[in-house]
Amino acid sequence: MKTLKYSRQRESIKACLMARHDHPTADALYTSIREEYPNISLGTVYRNLNLLVELGEIQKLTCGDGADHFDADTSPHYHFVCKSCGQVSDMRLSPMEEINQLAQEHAEGQVDSHTIYFYGTCGHCLRNNS
Amino acid sequence: MKTLKYSRQRESIKACLMARHDHPTADALYTSIREEYPNISLGTVYRNLNLLVELGEIQKLTCGDGADHFDADTSPHYHFVCKSCGQVSDMRLSPMEEINQLAQEHAEGQVDSHTIYFYGTCGHCLRNNS
DNA sequence: TTCTATGCAAAATATTTGCACAATT
DNA sequence: AATTGTGCAAATATTTTGCATAGAA
């Protein structure tokens, strides 16, 4: 059986993710963490992010821009993705648990969960661009 | 200005995608198409899939399993992803256009669209696995 | 001491792209 | 003839992994 041992790198990764309200990619987080731990490797960041996801302590977001993003908030909520700047942000929209049941009625299998991504242009880009 | 020229490879890619009910990855589609065009290259498949997405003739699905999937059905609909076998299938669930408005009320930017992925275990895996 | 975690580099995946040549208009 | 598309291979981008060593229990 495999036990979990403490590592300050893992603590730092989780602390850093909790402190940010954007939803950084592994590489963006790696850049942040190097300020405190200049020798940390990208592999370690990936390994710990995956571990934290498995432990249910953080969440992985796949919003379609190529790289996965990470979110320290594991409570059910939805995300907004700006098609102009790529920024990923939280939506203040109450979780619609009932749509799992709705989906279940039309499904042959077992529906456990769902994700929703909203796409559009963020306030900042609306003002500055086009 | 760039004009679009006919190519039988592109026709074959679109025809092949329309004929399938699963939602293949670029590589899976490449394997299918090689039966008819053994010399087609994976790069050509990617180039044409991206082109067809830009033209709005097909849709790209990013369901979180690493590779993008493609869907010839561009009408608004949702997808189910089996966490056991990875199969991606269409949901028979009427599109909830109203949730864009709902999201808009809580957003600082402009909300244009949304995607929903349901996750769980498909009927086939429920019967065979664990 | 006994595992687990790390750093590093190489490998594995997925996707894009430069270029010479082929196909379309 | 002019321009776009293709095949091939190399390049990118993202993520994973093998291995020797460092760190935790």
Coordinates of C-alpha atoms (C1' of nucleotides) in Angstrom, one line a residue:
Chain A
M1 CA 0.0 0.0 0.0
K2 CA 1.3 3.4 -0.9
T3 CA 1.3 6.2 1.7
L4 CA 1.4 9.8 1.0
K5 CA 4.4 11.7 2.3
Y6 CA 4.7 15.4 2.9
S7 CA 6.5 17.5 0.3
R8 CA 6.9 21.3 0.5
Q9 CA 6.7 21.4 -3.3
R10 CA 3.2 19.9 -3.2
E11 CA 2.2 22.3 -0.4
S12 CA 3.6 25.2 -2.4
I13 CA 1.7 24.1 -5.6
K14 CA -1.6 23.9 -3.7
A15 CA -1.0 27.1 -1.8
C16 CA -0.1 28.9 -5.0
L17 CA -3.2 27.6 -6.8
M18 CA -5.4 28.6 -3.9
A19 CA -4.0 32.1 -3.9
R20 CA -4.7 32.8 -7.5
H21 CA -8.2 33.5 -8.8
D22 CA -7.3 33.0 -12.5
H23 CA -7.1 29.3 -13.5
P24 CA -3.5 28.7 -14.5
T25 CA -2.1 26.0 -16.7
A26 CA 0.6 23.7 -15.3
D27 CA 3.2 25.8 -17.0
A28 CA 1.9 29.1 -15.7
L29 CA 1.8 27.7 -12.2
Y30 CA 5.4 26.3 -12.7
T31 CA 6.5 29.9 -13.6
S32 CA 4.9 31.2 -10.4
I33 CA 6.3 28.6 -8.2
R34 CA 9.9 29.0 -9.5
E35 CA 10.0 32.3 -7.7
E36 CA 9.9 30.5 -4.4
Y37 CA 11.5 27.2 -5.5
P38 CA 13.8 27.9 -8.4
N39 CA 14.8 24.3 -8.7
I40 CA 11.4 22.7 -9.0
S41 CA 10.8 20.8 -12.2
L42 CA 7.8 21.0 -14.5
G43 CA 7.5 17.2 -14.1
T44 CA 7.0 17.6 -10.4
V45 CA 4.3 20.2 -11.0
Y46 CA 2.5 17.9 -13.3
R47 CA 2.9 14.9 -11.0
N48 CA 1.5 16.9 -8.0
L49 CA -1.3 18.5 -9.9
N50 CA -2.5 15.1 -11.1
L51 CA -2.2 13.7 -7.6
L52 CA -4.2 16.6 -6.1
V53 CA -6.9 16.0 -8.7
E54 CA -7.0 12.3 -7.8
L55 CA -7.3 13.3 -4.1
G56 CA -10.2 15.6 -5.0
E57 CA -8.4 18.6 -3.6
I58 CA -8.3 20.5 -6.9
Q59 CA -10.0 20.4 -10.3
K60 CA -8.8 20.1 -13.8
L61 CA -10.4 22.3 -16.5
T62 CA -10.3 21.4 -20.1
C63 CA -11.7 24.4 -21.9
G64 CA -10.4 23.7 -25.4
D65 CA -7.5 26.0 -25.7
G66 CA -4.9 23.3 -25.9
A67 CA -3.6 23.2 -22.3
D68 CA -5.4 22.0 -19.2
H69 CA -6.1 24.6 -16.5
F70 CA -6.4 24.0 -12.8
D71 CA -8.8 25.3 -10.1
A72 CA -8.4 25.0 -6.4
D73 CA -12.1 25.5 -5.9
T74 CA -13.7 22.0 -6.1
S75 CA -17.2 23.1 -5.3
P76 CA -19.6 22.7 -8.3
H77 CA -19.5 25.8 -10.4
Y78 CA -19.2 26.8 -14.1
H79 CA -16.6 28.7 -16.1
F80 CA -16.4 31.4 -18.7
V81 CA -13.7 31.4 -21.4
C82 CA -12.9 34.6 -23.3
K83 CA -12.4 33.7 -27.0
S84 CA -10.3 36.8 -27.4
C85 CA -7.7 36.6 -24.6
G86 CA -8.2 33.1 -23.4
Q87 CA -8.9 34.1 -19.8
V88 CA -10.8 31.5 -17.8
S89 CA -13.0 32.8 -15.0
D90 CA -15.6 31.6 -12.5
M91 CA -19.3 32.1 -13.3
R92 CA -21.5 33.2 -10.5
L93 CA -24.3 30.8 -11.5
S94 CA -25.9 28.4 -9.1
P95 CA -25.1 24.7 -10.0
M96 CA -27.9 23.0 -11.9
E97 CA -27.9 19.6 -10.4
E98 CA -31.2 18.9 -11.9
I99 CA -29.9 18.6 -15.4
N100 CA -28.1 15.4 -14.5
Q101 CA -31.5 13.9 -13.8
L102 CA -32.8 15.5 -17.0
A103 CA -29.9 13.9 -18.9
Q104 CA -30.3 10.6 -17.1
E105 CA -33.9 10.3 -18.5
H106 CA -32.4 10.3 -22.0
A107 CA -29.3 8.2 -21.3
E108 CA -28.7 4.5 -21.6
G109 CA -25.9 4.6 -19.1
Q110 CA -25.3 6.2 -15.7
V111 CA -24.9 10.0 -15.6
D112 CA -22.7 11.1 -12.8
S113 CA -21.7 14.7 -13.4
H114 CA -21.5 17.5 -16.0
T115 CA -19.4 20.4 -16.9
I116 CA -20.5 23.7 -18.6
Y117 CA -18.2 26.2 -20.3
F118 CA -19.5 29.5 -21.5
Y119 CA -17.7 31.2 -24.3
G120 CA -17.7 34.8 -25.4
T121 CA -15.8 38.0 -24.9
C122 CA -14.7 39.2 -21.4
G123 CA -15.4 42.7 -20.2
H124 CA -11.8 43.8 -20.6
C125 CA -11.6 42.6 -24.3
L126 CA -15.0 44.2 -25.0
R127 CA -13.6 47.6 -24.1
N128 CA -10.2 47.3 -25.7
N129 CA -10.5 45.2 -28.8
S130 CA -12.5 45.4 -32.1
Chain B
M1 CA -8.0 36.9 -51.2
K2 CA -8.0 33.2 -50.8
T3 CA -10.5 31.0 -52.6
L4 CA -11.4 27.5 -51.6
K5 CA -10.5 24.8 -54.1
Y6 CA -12.1 21.4 -54.3
S7 CA -10.1 18.5 -52.9
R8 CA -11.3 14.9 -52.9
Q9 CA -9.4 14.4 -49.6
R10 CA -11.5 17.1 -47.9
E11 CA -14.7 15.6 -49.4
S12 CA -13.7 12.2 -48.2
I13 CA -13.0 13.5 -44.7
K14 CA -16.3 15.2 -44.4
A15 CA -18.2 12.3 -45.9
C16 CA -16.5 9.9 -43.6
L17 CA -17.3 12.0 -40.5
M18 CA -20.9 12.4 -41.6
A19 CA -21.2 8.6 -42.0
R20 CA -20.0 7.8 -38.5
H21 CA -22.1 8.1 -35.3
D22 CA -19.2 8.0 -33.0
H23 CA -17.2 11.2 -32.7
P24 CA -13.7 10.2 -33.9
T25 CA -10.4 11.9 -33.2
A26 CA -8.3 13.1 -36.1
D27 CA -6.2 10.0 -35.8
A28 CA -9.2 7.6 -35.8
L29 CA -10.6 9.4 -38.9
Y30 CA -7.2 9.2 -40.5
T31 CA -7.2 5.4 -40.1
S32 CA -10.7 5.1 -41.6
I33 CA -9.9 7.3 -44.6
R34 CA -6.7 5.5 -45.4
E35 CA -8.9 2.6 -46.5
E36 CA -10.0 4.7 -49.4
Y37 CA -7.0 6.9 -49.8
P38 CA -3.9 5.0 -48.5
N39 CA -1.6 7.9 -49.3
I40 CA -3.4 10.6 -47.4
S41 CA -1.4 12.2 -44.6
L42 CA -2.3 12.9 -41.0
G43 CA -1.3 16.6 -41.6
T44 CA -3.9 16.8 -44.4
V45 CA -6.6 15.4 -42.1
Y46 CA -5.8 18.0 -39.4
R47 CA -5.6 20.8 -41.9
N48 CA -9.0 19.9 -43.4
L49 CA -10.7 19.3 -40.1
N50 CA -9.6 22.7 -38.9
L51 CA -10.7 24.3 -42.1
L52 CA -14.2 22.6 -41.9
V53 CA -14.5 23.8 -38.3
E54 CA -13.7 27.4 -39.4
L55 CA -16.3 27.1 -42.2
G56 CA -18.8 26.0 -39.6
E57 CA -19.4 22.7 -41.4
I58 CA -18.3 20.5 -38.5
Q59 CA -17.7 20.9 -34.8
K60 CA -14.7 20.2 -32.6
L61 CA -15.3 18.5 -29.2
T62 CA -12.8 18.8 -26.3
C63 CA -14.1 16.4 -23.8
G64 CA -10.9 16.1 -21.7
D65 CA -9.5 12.8 -22.8
G66 CA -6.4 14.3 -24.4
A67 CA -7.3 14.3 -28.0
D68 CA -10.0 16.5 -29.7
H69 CA -13.0 14.7 -31.3
F70 CA -15.0 15.8 -34.3
D71 CA -18.7 15.9 -35.0
A72 CA -20.4 16.5 -38.3
D73 CA -23.6 17.6 -36.6
T74 CA -23.3 21.3 -36.0
S75 CA -26.8 21.8 -34.6
P76 CA -26.8 22.6 -30.9
H77 CA -26.7 19.5 -28.8
Y78 CA -24.8 18.0 -25.8
H79 CA -22.5 15.1 -25.3
F80 CA -22.0 12.2 -23.0
V81 CA -18.5 10.8 -22.2
C82 CA -18.1 7.4 -20.7
K83 CA -15.4 7.5 -18.0
S84 CA -14.8 3.8 -18.5
C85 CA -14.3 3.3 -22.2
G86 CA -14.0 6.9 -23.4
Q87 CA -16.9 6.6 -25.9
V88 CA -18.4 10.0 -26.8
S89 CA -22.1 10.0 -27.8
D90 CA -24.9 12.5 -28.5
M91 CA -27.4 13.3 -25.8
R92 CA -31.0 13.5 -26.7
L93 CA -31.6 16.6 -24.6
S94 CA -33.1 19.8 -26.0
P95 CA -30.7 22.7 -26.2
M96 CA -31.0 25.0 -23.3
E97 CA -30.6 28.4 -25.0
E98 CA -31.9 30.2 -22.0
I99 CA -28.9 29.4 -19.9
N100 CA -26.8 31.8 -22.0
Q101 CA -29.2 34.6 -20.8
L102 CA -28.9 33.3 -17.3
A103 CA -25.2 33.3 -17.5
Q104 CA -25.2 36.8 -19.1
E105 CA -26.9 38.2 -16.1
H106 CA -23.9 37.3 -14.0
A107 CA -21.2 38.0 -16.5
E108 CA -19.2 41.2 -17.0
G109 CA -18.5 40.3 -20.7
Q110 CA -20.6 39.1 -23.6
V111 CA -21.8 35.4 -23.4
D112 CA -22.1 33.9 -26.9
S113 CA -22.4 30.2 -26.4
H114 CA -21.9 27.2 -24.1
T115 CA -21.0 23.6 -24.1
I116 CA -22.1 20.8 -21.8
Y117 CA -20.5 17.5 -21.3
F118 CA -22.1 14.8 -19.2
Y119 CA -19.8 12.2 -17.6
G120 CA -20.6 8.7 -16.3
T121 CA -20.7 5.1 -17.4
C122 CA -22.2 4.1 -20.7
G123 CA -24.8 1.2 -20.9
H124 CA -22.3 -1.1 -22.4
C125 CA -19.7 -0.6 -19.7
L126 CA -22.4 -0.9 -17.0
R127 CA -23.2 -4.4 -18.2
N128 CA -19.6 -5.6 -18.7
N129 CA -17.4 -4.0 -16.2
S130 CA -17.3 -3.9 -12.4
Chain C
dT1 C1' 16.0 1.8 7.1
dT2 C1' 12.2 1.9 4.0
dC3 C1' 9.4 4.1 1.1
dT4 C1' 7.9 8.1 -1.4
dA5 C1' 9.0 12.5 -3.9
dT6 C1' 12.2 15.2 -6.8
dG7 C1' 15.0 16.9 -10.6
dC8 C1' 16.5 16.0 -14.9
dA9 C1' 16.2 14.4 -19.4
dA10 C1' 14.2 11.6 -22.6
dA11 C1' 10.0 9.7 -24.3
dA12 C1' 5.3 9.8 -25.6
dT13 C1' 1.2 12.3 -27.5
dA14 C1' -1.2 15.5 -30.1
dT15 C1' -1.0 19.0 -33.4
dT16 C1' 1.1 22.3 -36.6
dT17 C1' 4.0 23.8 -40.3
dG18 C1' 7.7 24.5 -44.2
dC19 C1' 8.6 23.0 -48.5
dA20 C1' 8.6 20.9 -53.1
dC21 C1' 5.4 19.1 -56.0
dA22 C1' 0.5 17.8 -57.5
dA23 C1' -4.2 19.2 -58.4
dT24 C1' -7.8 22.6 -59.2
dT25 C1' -9.5 26.7 -61.5
Chain D
dA1 C1' -0.6 30.3 -65.6
dA2 C1' -1.9 31.2 -61.1
dT3 C1' -3.1 29.6 -56.8
dT4 C1' -4.5 26.3 -53.5
dG5 C1' -3.9 21.6 -51.5
dT6 C1' -1.1 17.4 -50.5
dG7 C1' 2.5 14.3 -48.7
dC8 C1' 6.3 14.1 -46.1
dA9 C1' 9.1 15.1 -42.4
dA10 C1' 10.5 18.2 -39.1
dA11 C1' 9.0 21.2 -35.5
dT12 C1' 6.0 22.6 -31.5
dA13 C1' 3.4 22.0 -27.6
dT14 C1' 1.8 19.4 -23.8
dT15 C1' 2.2 15.8 -20.7
dT16 C1' 4.3 11.6 -18.9
dT17 C1' 7.9 8.7 -17.4
dG18 C1' 12.6 6.2 -16.1
dC19 C1' 16.1 6.6 -13.1
dA20 C1' 19.5 8.0 -9.7
dT21 C1' 19.3 10.6 -5.6
dA22 C1' 17.1 13.5 -1.9
dG23 C1' 13.8 13.7 1.7
dA24 C1' 10.1 12.0 4.9
dA25 C1' 8.4 8.7 8.3

